JSON list of C-alpha atoms in Angstrom, two decimals:
[
{"chain": "A", "resi": 1, "resn": "MET", "atom": "CA", "xyz": [7.17, 7.30, 21.77]},
{"chain": "A", "resi": 2, "resn": "VAL", "atom": "CA", "xyz": [6.58, 6.70, 18.10]},
{"chain": "A", "resi": 3, "resn": "THR", "atom": "CA", "xyz": [9.39, 5.82, 15.86]},
{"chain": "A", "resi": 4, "resn": "ASN", "atom": "CA", "xyz": [9.41, 7.62, 12.56]},
{"chain": "A", "resi": 5, "resn": "ILE", "atom": "CA", "xyz": [11.70, 6.97, 9.34]},
{"chain": "A", "resi": 6, "resn": "LEU", "atom": "CA", "xyz": [12.49, 9.54, 6.99]},
{"chain": "A", "resi": 7, "resn": "VAL", "atom": "CA", "xyz": [14.34, 8.91, 3.76]},
{"chain": "A", "resi": 8, "resn": "THR", "atom": "CA", "xyz": [16.37, 11.67, 2.22]},
{"chain": "A", "resi": 9, "resn": "ASN", "atom": "CA", "xyz": [18.92, 11.37, -0.83]},
{"chain": "A", "resi": 10, "resn": "GLY", "atom": "CA", "xyz": [18.49, 7.35, -0.26]},
{"chain": "A", "resi": 11, "resn": "ALA", "atom": "CA", "xyz": [19.47, 7.55, 3.51]},
{"chain": "A", "resi": 12, "resn": "SER", "atom": "CA", "xyz": [17.25, 6.57, 6.21]},
{"chain": "A", "resi": 13, "resn": "HIS", "atom": "CA", "xyz": [16.96, 8.57, 9.16]},
{"chain": "A", "resi": 14, "resn": "ILE", "atom": "CA", "xyz": [15.11, 7.28, 12.36]},
{"chain": "A", "resi": 15, "resn": "PHE", "atom": "CA", "xyz": [13.77, 10.03, 14.77]},
{"chain": "A", "resi": 16, "resn": "MET", "atom": "CA", "xyz": [11.58, 9.68, 17.92]},
{"chain": "A", "resi": 17, "resn": "SER", "atom": "CA", "xyz": [8.50, 11.80, 18.61]},
{"chain": "A", "resi": 18, "resn": "LYS", "atom": "CA", "xyz": [6.55, 12.16, 21.78]},
{"chain": "A", "resi": 19, "resn": "TYR", "atom": "CA", "xyz": [2.66, 11.58, 21.82]},
{"chain": "A", "resi": 20, "resn": "ASN", "atom": "CA", "xyz": [1.32, 14.93, 22.90]},
{"chain": "A", "resi": 21, "resn": "LYS", "atom": "CA", "xyz": [-2.38, 14.69, 23.21]},
{"chain": "A", "resi": 22, "resn": "LEU", "atom": "CA", "xyz": [-4.56, 17.67, 22.57]},
{"chain": "A", "resi": 23, "resn": "SER", "atom": "CA", "xyz": [-5.42, 19.84, 25.39]},
{"chain": "A", "resi": 24, "resn": "LYS", "atom": "CA", "xyz": [-8.62, 22.08, 25.42]},
{"chain": "A", "resi": 25, "resn": "ASP", "atom": "CA", "xyz": [-6.44, 24.12, 27.65]},
{"chain": "A", "resi": 26, "resn": "ASP", "atom": "CA", "xyz": [-3.89, 24.78, 25.10]},
{"chain": "A", "resi": 27, "resn": "ALA", "atom": "CA", "xyz": [-5.56, 24.34, 21.70]},
{"chain": "A", "resi": 28, "resn": "ALA", "atom": "CA", "xyz": [-7.00, 26.97, 19.35]},
{"chain": "A", "resi": 29, "resn": "VAL", "atom": "CA", "xyz": [-9.00, 26.40, 15.99]},
{"chain": "A", "resi": 30, "resn": "LEU", "atom": "CA", "xyz": [-7.98, 28.18, 12.73]},
{"chain": "A", "resi": 31, "resn": "LEU", "atom": "CA", "xyz": [-10.56, 27.86, 10.11]},
{"chain": "A", "resi": 32, "resn": "VAL", "atom": "CA", "xyz": [-8.80, 29.22, 7.01]},
{"chain": "A", "resi": 33, "resn": "ASP", "atom": "CA", "xyz": [-10.52, 30.45, 3.82]},
{"chain": "A", "resi": 34, "resn": "HIS", "atom": "CA", "xyz": [-13.81, 28.26, 3.99]},
{"chain": "A", "resi": 35, "resn": "GLN", "atom": "CA", "xyz": [-15.17, 30.54, 1.42]},
{"chain": "A", "resi": 36, "resn": "ALA", "atom": "CA", "xyz": [-18.09, 30.31, -1.05]},
{"chain": "A", "resi": 37, "resn": "GLY", "atom": "CA", "xyz": [-15.97, 30.49, -4.27]},
{"chain": "A", "resi": 38, "resn": "LEU", "atom": "CA", "xyz": [-13.21, 28.15, -2.79]},
{"chain": "A", "resi": 39, "resn": "LEU", "atom": "CA", "xyz": [-15.64, 25.51, -1.82]},
{"chain": "A", "resi": 40, "resn": "SER", "atom": "CA", "xyz": [-16.64, 24.72, -5.66]},
{"chain": "A", "resi": 41, "resn": "LEU", "atom": "CA", "xyz": [-12.91, 23.63, -5.66]},
{"chain": "A", "resi": 42, "resn": "VAL", "atom": "CA", "xyz": [-13.40, 20.73, -3.38]},
{"chain": "A", "resi": 43, "resn": "ARG", "atom": "CA", "xyz": [-13.30, 17.40, -5.17]},
{"chain": "A", "resi": 44, "resn": "ASP", "atom": "CA", "xyz": [-11.99, 14.91, -2.55]},
{"chain": "A", "resi": 45, "resn": "PHE", "atom": "CA", "xyz": [-15.40, 15.00, -0.61]},
{"chain": "A", "resi": 46, "resn": "THR", "atom": "CA", "xyz": [-19.09, 15.25, -1.60]},
{"chain": "A", "resi": 47, "resn": "PRO", "atom": "CA", "xyz": [-20.37, 18.91, -1.07]},
{"chain": "A", "resi": 48, "resn": "ASP", "atom": "CA", "xyz": [-22.67, 17.73, 1.63]},
{"chain": "A", "resi": 49, "resn": "GLU", "atom": "CA", "xyz": [-20.08, 15.59, 3.35]},
{"chain": "A", "resi": 50, "resn": "PHE", "atom": "CA", "xyz": [-17.46, 18.32, 3.50]},
{"chain": "A", "resi": 51, "resn": "LYS", "atom": "CA", "xyz": [-19.93, 20.98, 4.73]},
{"chain": "A", "resi": 52, "resn": "ASN", "atom": "CA", "xyz": [-20.87, 18.67, 7.57]},
{"chain": "A", "resi": 53, "resn": "ASN", "atom": "CA", "xyz": [-17.15, 17.94, 8.57]},
{"chain": "A", "resi": 54, "resn": "VAL", "atom": "CA", "xyz": [-16.58, 21.78, 8.67]},
{"chain": "A", "resi": 55, "resn": "LEU", "atom": "CA", "xyz": [-19.62, 22.28, 10.78]},
{"chain": "A", "resi": 56, "resn": "ALA", "atom": "CA", "xyz": [-18.66, 19.37, 12.88]},
{"chain": "A", "resi": 57, "resn": "LEU", "atom": "CA", "xyz": [-15.29, 20.92, 13.69]},
{"chain": "A", "resi": 58, "resn": "ALA", "atom": "CA", "xyz": [-16.90, 24.32, 14.33]},
{"chain": "A", "resi": 59, "resn": "ASP", "atom": "CA", "xyz": [-19.44, 22.58, 16.83]},
{"chain": "A", "resi": 60, "resn": "LEU", "atom": "CA", "xyz": [-16.56, 20.91, 18.65]},
{"chain": "A", "resi": 61, "resn": "ALA", "atom": "CA", "xyz": [-14.52, 24.16, 19.04]},
{"chain": "A", "resi": 62, "resn": "LYS", "atom": "CA", "xyz": [-17.82, 25.79, 20.52]},
{"chain": "A", "resi": 63, "resn": "PHE", "atom": "CA", "xyz": [-18.42, 22.69, 22.81]},
{"chain": "A", "resi": 64, "resn": "PHE", "atom": "CA", "xyz": [-14.89, 22.62, 24.09]},
{"chain": "A", "resi": 65, "resn": "ASN", "atom": "CA", "xyz": [-14.83, 26.44, 24.45]},
{"chain": "A", "resi": 66, "resn": "LEU", "atom": "CA", "xyz": [-11.53, 26.56, 22.13]},
{"chain": "A", "resi": 67, "resn": "PRO", "atom": "CA", "xyz": [-10.30, 29.92, 20.93]},
{"chain": "A", "resi": 68, "resn": "THR", "atom": "CA", "xyz": [-11.33, 30.12, 17.27]},
{"chain": "A", "resi": 69, "resn": "ILE", "atom": "CA", "xyz": [-9.87, 32.56, 14.41]},
{"chain": "A", "resi": 70, "resn": "LEU", "atom": "CA", "xyz": [-11.73, 32.85, 11.15]},
{"chain": "A", "resi": 71, "resn": "THR", "atom": "CA", "xyz": [-9.79, 34.28, 8.09]},
{"chain": "A", "resi": 72, "resn": "THR", "atom": "CA", "xyz": [-10.44, 34.89, 4.39]},
{"chain": "A", "resi": 73, "resn": "SER", "atom": "CA", "xyz": [-8.33, 35.49, 1.39]},
{"chain": "A", "resi": 74, "resn": "PHE", "atom": "CA", "xyz": [-9.43, 38.10, -1.29]},
{"chain": "A", "resi": 75, "resn": "GLU", "atom": "CA", "xyz": [-13.12, 38.06, -0.45]},
{"chain": "A", "resi": 76, "resn": "GLN", "atom": "CA", "xyz": [-13.78, 40.67, -3.12]},
{"chain": "A", "resi": 77, "resn": "GLY", "atom": "CA", "xyz": [-12.54, 38.48, -5.97]},
{"chain": "A", "resi": 78, "resn": "PRO", "atom": "CA", "xyz": [-13.54, 34.92, -7.00]},
{"chain": "A", "resi": 79, "resn": "ASN", "atom": "CA", "xyz": [-12.67, 33.32, -3.47]},
{"chain": "A", "resi": 80, "resn": "GLY", "atom": "CA", "xyz": [-16.04, 34.79, -2.34]},
{"chain": "A", "resi": 81, "resn": "PRO", "atom": "CA", "xyz": [-17.19, 35.48, 1.21]},
{"chain": "A", "resi": 82, "resn": "LEU", "atom": "CA", "xyz": [-16.92, 33.36, 4.30]},
{"chain": "A", "resi": 83, "resn": "VAL", "atom": "CA", "xyz": [-19.70, 30.65, 4.43]},
{"chain": "A", "resi": 84, "resn": "PRO", "atom": "CA", "xyz": [-22.31, 32.30, 6.46]},
{"chain": "A", "resi": 85, "resn": "GLU", "atom": "CA", "xyz": [-22.81, 29.45, 8.86]},
{"chain": "A", "resi": 86, "resn": "LEU", "atom": "CA", "xyz": [-19.24, 30.06, 10.39]},
{"chain": "A", "resi": 87, "resn": "LYS", "atom": "CA", "xyz": [-19.79, 33.50, 10.64]},
{"chain": "A", "resi": 88, "resn": "ALA", "atom": "CA", "xyz": [-23.17, 33.09, 12.53]},
{"chain": "A", "resi": 89, "resn": "MET", "atom": "CA", "xyz": [-21.49, 30.45, 14.79]},
{"chain": "A", "resi": 90, "resn": "PHE", "atom": "CA", "xyz": [-18.56, 32.78, 15.76]},
{"chain": "A", "resi": 91, "resn": "PRO", "atom": "CA", "xyz": [-19.95, 36.32, 16.06]},
{"chain": "A", "resi": 92, "resn": "ASP", "atom": "CA", "xyz": [-17.25, 37.46, 18.37]},
{"chain": "A", "resi": 93, "resn": "ALA", "atom": "CA", "xyz": [-14.27, 35.45, 17.09]},
{"chain": "A", "resi": 94, "resn": "PRO", "atom": "CA", "xyz": [-11.44, 37.28, 15.46]},
{"chain": "A", "resi": 95, "resn": "TYR", "atom": "CA", "xyz": [-12.27, 37.51, 11.82]},
{"chain": "A", "resi": 96, "resn": "ILE", "atom": "CA", "xyz": [-9.20, 38.43, 9.62]},
{"chain": "A", "resi": 97, "resn": "ALA", "atom": "CA", "xyz": [-10.23, 39.28, 6.02]},
{"chain": "A", "resi": 98, "resn": "ARG", "atom": "CA", "xyz": [-6.75, 39.38, 4.32]},
{"chain": "A", "resi": 99, "resn": "PRO", "atom": "CA", "xyz": [-6.48, 41.85, 1.51]},
{"chain": "A", "resi": 100, "resn": "GLY", "atom": "CA", "xyz": [-4.53, 39.52, -0.74]},
{"chain": "A", "resi": 101, "resn": "GLN", "atom": "CA", "xyz": [-1.88, 37.29, 1.09]},
{"chain": "A", "resi": 102, "resn": "ILE", "atom": "CA", "xyz": [-2.22, 33.65, 0.17]},
{"chain": "A", "resi": 103, "resn": "ASN", "atom": "CA", "xyz": [-0.49, 32.33, 3.13]},
{"chain": "A", "resi": 104, "resn": "ALA", "atom": "CA", "xyz": [-2.50, 33.34, 6.17]},
{"chain": "A", "resi": 105, "resn": "TRP", "atom": "CA", "xyz": [0.75, 33.51, 8.12]},
{"chain": "A", "resi": 106, "resn": "ASP", "atom": "CA", "xyz": [1.98, 36.38, 6.06]},
{"chain": "A", "resi": 107, "resn": "ASN", "atom": "CA", "xyz": [-0.73, 38.52, 7.36]},
{"chain": "A", "resi": 108, "resn": "ALA", "atom": "CA", "xyz": [0.32, 40.33, 10.61]},
{"chain": "A", "resi": 109, "resn": "ASP", "atom": "CA", "xyz": [-3.26, 40.65, 11.96]},
{"chain": "A", "resi": 110, "resn": "PHE", "atom": "CA", "xyz": [-3.80, 36.84, 11.43]},
{"chain": "A", "resi": 111, "resn": "VAL", "atom": "CA", "xyz": [-0.31, 35.88, 13.37]},
{"chain": "A", "resi": 112, "resn": "ALA", "atom": "CA", "xyz": [-1.23, 38.41, 16.09]},
{"chain": "A", "resi": 113, "resn": "ALA", "atom": "CA", "xyz": [-4.65, 36.98, 16.57]},
{"chain": "A", "resi": 114, "resn": "VAL", "atom": "CA", "xyz": [-2.99, 33.48, 16.89]},
{"chain": "A", "resi": 115, "resn": "LYS", "atom": "CA", "xyz": [-0.63, 34.53, 19.35]},
{"chain": "A", "resi": 116, "resn": "LYS", "atom": "CA", "xyz": [-2.89, 36.37, 21.38]},
{"chain": "A", "resi": 117, "resn": "THR", "atom": "CA", "xyz": [-4.81, 33.26, 22.27]},
{"chain": "A", "resi": 118, "resn": "GLY", "atom": "CA", "xyz": [-1.48, 32.05, 24.33]},
{"chain": "A", "resi": 119, "resn": "ARG", "atom": "CA", "xyz": [-2.39, 28.59, 22.80]},
{"chain": "A", "resi": 120, "resn": "LYS", "atom": "CA", "xyz": [0.59, 26.58, 21.48]},
{"chain": "A", "resi": 121, "resn": "GLN", "atom": "CA", "xyz": [-1.65, 23.70, 19.89]},
{"chain": "A", "resi": 122, "resn": "LEU", "atom": "CA", "xyz": [-3.15, 24.77, 16.45]},
{"chain": "A", "resi": 123, "resn": "ILE", "atom": "CA", "xyz": [-6.00, 22.77, 15.01]},
{"chain": "A", "resi": 124, "resn": "ILE", "atom": "CA", "xyz": [-5.98, 23.92, 11.25]},
{"chain": "A", "resi": 125, "resn": "ALA", "atom": "CA", "xyz": [-8.65, 23.30, 8.50]},
{"chain": "A", "resi": 126, "resn": "GLY", "atom": "CA", "xyz": [-9.26, 25.02, 5.39]},
{"chain": "A", "resi": 127, "resn": "VAL", "atom": "CA", "xyz": [-9.57, 25.30, 1.69]},
{"chain": "A", "resi": 128, "resn": "VAL", "atom": "CA", "xyz": [-7.71, 24.31, -0.34]},
{"chain": "A", "resi": 129, "resn": "THR", "atom": "CA", "xyz": [-5.49, 21.66, 1.53]},
{"chain": "A", "resi": 130, "resn": "ASP", "atom": "CA", "xyz": [-2.37, 22.11, -0.36]},
{"chain": "A", "resi": 131, "resn": "VAL", "atom": "CA", "xyz": [-2.24, 26.00, -0.20]},
{"chain": "A", "resi": 132, "resn": "CYS", "atom": "CA", "xyz": [-4.63, 27.58, 2.38]},
{"chain": "A", "resi": 133, "resn": "VAL", "atom": "CA", "xyz": [-3.83, 24.94, 5.02]},
{"chain": "A", "resi": 134, "resn": "ALA", "atom": "CA", "xyz": [-0.36, 23.79, 4.11]},
{"chain": "A", "resi": 135, "resn": "PHE", "atom": "CA", "xyz": [1.13, 27.22, 3.97]},
{"chain": "A", "resi": 136, "resn": "PRO", "atom": "CA", "xyz": [0.30, 28.66, 7.52]},
{"chain": "A", "resi": 137, "resn": "ALA", "atom": "CA", "xyz": [0.60, 25.05, 8.86]},
{"chain": "A", "resi": 138, "resn": "LEU", "atom": "CA", "xyz": [4.38, 24.91, 7.67]},
{"chain": "A", "resi": 139, "resn": "SER", "atom": "CA", "xyz": [4.72, 28.37, 8.86]},
{"chain": "A", "resi": 140, "resn": "ALA", "atom": "CA", "xyz": [3.35, 27.75, 12.31]},
{"chain": "A", "resi": 141, "resn": "LEU", "atom": "CA", "xyz": [5.53, 24.97, 12.80]},
{"chain": "A", "resi": 142, "resn": "GLU", "atom": "CA", "xyz": [8.60, 26.80, 11.75]},
{"chain": "A", "resi": 143, "resn": "GLU", "atom": "CA", "xyz": [7.75, 29.16, 14.79]},
{"chain": "A", "resi": 144, "resn": "GLY", "atom": "CA", "xyz": [7.33, 26.24, 17.26]},
{"chain": "A", "resi": 145, "resn": "PHE", "atom": "CA", "xyz": [3.60, 25.59, 17.35]},
{"chain": "A", "resi": 146, "resn": "GLU", "atom": "CA", "xyz": [2.22, 22.23, 17.42]},
{"chain": "A", "resi": 147, "resn": "VAL", "atom": "CA", "xyz": [-0.04, 21.88, 14.28]},
{"chain": "A", "resi": 148, "resn": "PHE", "atom": "CA", "xyz": [-2.99, 19.42, 14.03]},
{"chain": "A", "resi": 149, "resn": "VAL", "atom": "CA", "xyz": [-4.54, 19.25, 10.72]},
{"chain": "A", "resi": 150, "resn": "VAL", "atom": "CA", "xyz": [-8.12, 18.40, 10.39]},
{"chain": "A", "resi": 151, "resn": "THR", "atom": "CA", "xyz": [-8.06, 16.11, 7.17]},
{"chain": "A", "resi": 152, "resn": "ASP", "atom": "CA", "xyz": [-11.85, 15.99, 6.49]},
{"chain": "A", "resi": 153, "resn": "ALA", "atom": "CA", "xyz": [-12.52, 19.59, 7.18]},
{"chain": "A", "resi": 154, "resn": "SER", "atom": "CA", "xyz": [-9.91, 20.63, 4.63]},
{"chain": "A", "resi": 155, "resn": "GLY", "atom": "CA", "xyz": [-10.57, 20.10, 0.90]},
{"chain": "A", "resi": 156, "resn": "THR", "atom": "CA", "xyz": [-8.76, 20.41, -2.40]},
{"chain": "A", "resi": 157, "resn": "PHE", "atom": "CA", "xyz": [-8.91, 19.39, -6.35]},
{"chain": "A", "resi": 158, "resn": "ASN", "atom": "CA", "xyz": [-8.46, 15.59, -5.93]},
{"chain": "A", "resi": 159, "resn": "THR", "atom": "CA", "xyz": [-6.80, 12.81, -3.81]},
{"chain": "A", "resi": 160, "resn": "THR", "atom": "CA", "xyz": [-3.26, 13.13, -5.52]},
{"chain": "A", "resi": 161, "resn": "VAL", "atom": "CA", "xyz": [-2.93, 16.91, -4.63]},
{"chain": "A", "resi": 162, "resn": "ARG", "atom": "CA", "xyz": [-4.46, 16.17, -1.25]},
{"chain": "A", "resi": 163, "resn": "ASP", "atom": "CA", "xyz": [-1.94, 13.32, -0.32]},
{"chain": "A", "resi": 164, "resn": "ALA", "atom": "CA", "xyz": [1.06, 15.34, -1.48]},
{"chain": "A", "resi": 165, "resn": "ALA", "atom": "CA", "xyz": [0.03, 18.11, 0.74]},
{"chain": "A", "resi": 166, "resn": "TRP", "atom": "CA", "xyz": [-0.45, 15.71, 3.69]},
{"chain": "A", "resi": 167, "resn": "SER", "atom": "CA", "xyz": [3.08, 14.23, 3.16]},
{"chain": "A", "resi": 168, "resn": "ARG", "atom": "CA", "xyz": [4.70, 17.69, 3.09]},
{"chain": "A", "resi": 169, "resn": "MET", "atom": "CA", "xyz": [2.98, 18.73, 6.19]},
{"chain": "A", "resi": 170, "resn": "THR", "atom": "CA", "xyz": [3.65, 15.50, 7.98]},
{"chain": "A", "resi": 171, "resn": "GLN", "atom": "CA", "xyz": [7.19, 15.58, 7.00]},
{"chain": "A", "resi": 172, "resn": "ASN", "atom": "CA", "xyz": [7.71, 18.69, 8.56]},
{"chain": "A", "resi": 173, "resn": "GLY", "atom": "CA", "xyz": [6.00, 17.65, 11.87]},
{"chain": "A", "resi": 174, "resn": "ALA", "atom": "CA", "xyz": [2.23, 18.32, 11.57]},
{"chain": "A", "resi": 175, "resn": "GLN", "atom": "CA", "xyz": [-0.15, 15.63, 12.76]},
{"chain": "A", "resi": 176, "resn": "LEU", "atom": "CA", "xyz": [-3.18, 14.61, 10.71]},
{"chain": "A", "resi": 177, "resn": "MET", "atom": "CA", "xyz": [-6.49, 13.98, 12.62]},
{"chain": "A", "resi": 178, "resn": "ASN", "atom": "CA", "xyz": [-10.20, 14.02, 11.48]},
{"chain": "A", "resi": 179, "resn": "TRP", "atom": "CA", "xyz": [-12.75, 15.96, 13.45]},
{"chain": "A", "resi": 180, "resn": "PHE", "atom": "CA", "xyz": [-13.98, 12.94, 15.06]},
{"chain": "A", "resi": 181, "resn": "SER", "atom": "CA", "xyz": [-10.65, 12.08, 16.69]},
{"chain": "A", "resi": 182, "resn": "VAL", "atom": "CA", "xyz": [-10.18, 15.77, 17.65]},
{"chain": "A", "resi": 183, "resn": "ALA", "atom": "CA", "xyz": [-13.40, 15.65, 19.59]},
{"chain": "A", "resi": 184, "resn": "CYS", "atom": "CA", "xyz": [-12.58, 12.26, 21.46]},
{"chain": "A", "resi": 185, "resn": "GLU", "atom": "CA", "xyz": [-9.08, 13.47, 22.32]},
{"chain": "A", "resi": 186, "resn": "LEU", "atom": "CA", "xyz": [-10.11, 16.61, 23.46]},
{"chain": "A", "resi": 187, "resn": "HIS", "atom": "CA", "xyz": [-12.94, 14.90, 25.51]},
{"chain": "A", "resi": 188, "resn": "ARG", "atom": "CA", "xyz": [-10.58, 12.38, 27.28]},
{"chain": "A", "resi": 189, "resn": "ASP", "atom": "CA", "xyz": [-13.29, 10.49, 29.34]},
{"chain": "A", "resi": 190, "resn": "TRP", "atom": "CA", "xyz": [-16.99, 9.84, 28.31]},
{"chain": "A", "resi": 191, "resn": "ARG", "atom": "CA", "xyz": [-17.73, 10.61, 32.10]},
{"chain": "A", "resi": 192, "resn": "ASN", "atom": "CA", "xyz": [-17.05, 14.17, 31.48]},
{"chain": "A", "resi": 193, "resn": "ASP", "atom": "CA", "xyz": [-20.12, 14.75, 29.52]},
{"chain": "A", "resi": 194, "resn": "ILE", "atom": "CA", "xyz": [-21.92, 11.54, 27.94]},
{"chain": "A", "resi": 195, "resn": "GLU", "atom": "CA", "xyz": [-25.03, 13.43, 26.53]},
{"chain": "A", "resi": 196, "resn": "GLY", "atom": "CA", "xyz": [-23.16, 16.50, 25.48]},
{"chain": "A", "resi": 197, "resn": "LEU", "atom": "CA", "xyz": [-20.46, 14.82, 23.31]},
{"chain": "A", "resi": 198, "resn": "GLY", "atom": "CA", "xyz": [-23.09, 12.08, 22.38]},
{"chain": "A", "resi": 199, "resn": "ALA", "atom": "CA", "xyz": [-25.42, 14.72, 20.95]},
{"chain": "A", "resi": 200, "resn": "LEU", "atom": "CA", "xyz": [-22.68, 16.62, 19.09]},
{"chain": "A", "resi": 201, "resn": "LEU", "atom": "CA", "xyz": [-21.58, 13.19, 17.38]},
{"chain": "A", "resi": 202, "resn": "SER", "atom": "CA", "xyz": [-25.05, 12.21, 16.64]},
{"chain": "A", "resi": 203, "resn": "ASN", "atom": "CA", "xyz": [-25.67, 15.45, 14.92]},
{"chain": "A", "resi": 204, "resn": "HIS", "atom": "CA", "xyz": [-22.85, 14.95, 12.52]},
{"chain": "A", "resi": 205, "resn": "LEU", "atom": "CA", "xyz": [-22.83, 11.26, 12.32]},
{"chain": "A", "resi": 206, "resn": "PRO", "atom": "CA", "xyz": [-26.09, 9.86, 11.85]},
{"chain": "A", "resi": 207, "resn": "ALA", "atom": "CA", "xyz": [-25.33, 6.37, 12.40]},
{"chain": "A", "resi": 208, "resn": "TYR", "atom": "CA", "xyz": [-24.07, 7.63, 15.88]},
{"chain": "A", "resi": 209, "resn": "SER", "atom": "CA", "xyz": [-27.30, 8.47, 17.01]},
{"chain": "A", "resi": 210, "resn": "ASN", "atom": "CA", "xyz": [-28.23, 4.82, 17.04]},
{"chain": "A", "resi": 211, "resn": "LEU", "atom": "CA", "xyz": [-25.60, 4.39, 19.92]},
{"chain": "A", "resi": 212, "resn": "MET", "atom": "CA", "xyz": [-26.90, 7.06, 21.86]},
{"chain": "A", "resi": 213, "resn": "GLN", "atom": "CA", "xyz": [-30.43, 5.81, 21.47]},
{"chain": "A", "resi": 214, "resn": "SER", "atom": "CA", "xyz": [-29.40, 2.37, 22.75]},
{"chain": "A", "resi": 215, "resn": "TYR", "atom": "CA", "xyz": [-27.83, 4.18, 25.59]},
{"chain": "A", "resi": 216, "resn": "SER", "atom": "CA", "xyz": [-30.76, 6.29, 26.73]},
{"chain": "A", "resi": 217, "resn": "GLN", "atom": "CA", "xyz": [-32.87, 3.22, 26.64]},
{"chain": "A", "resi": 218, "resn": "LYS", "atom": "CA", "xyz": [-31.12, 1.29, 29.39]}
]
């Protein structure tokens, strides 16, 4: 059990939350608004770093065979199209091009696609963190889903905006993770597939390839 303290109107409230591990049998991945135009707004990561993180999350979704849903907002406007790498990686995934709804959860097709997976753990990442991630995350929490926000595959204008969004989501029950911790929690045990996970990590964390090279030389 983890003890959390929430302060409201000067009063402290202590509540307990259970450590529910991510499960590859109960998790789905939601990639929200990773669009060419919106990516230009991301300033809390460098462009190369951010793209690597997003593709790492996508790779682990495929590695663990997680249901994955892609969605975009107002593609014909300044937000632009989905980044092509994601569309190529998930050619058969549900692809919800929202005509205008800012909150993906306001789109009936998106919500239907999420519920059709039958999964109760939602791994969410998107652009921008304070809107495209926070709004559906809060909406999903309200409907009883467990929400895991992938912080380094989500981006926004600056760290002040990002931190406020993180605070808002965690106060409502979302859990913050990075793509590396998501991969490790899903994998559970190195003996499940040493080379497979090692290759995934090495592809996105160059320094990790040193560990795998050392291991392979034994």
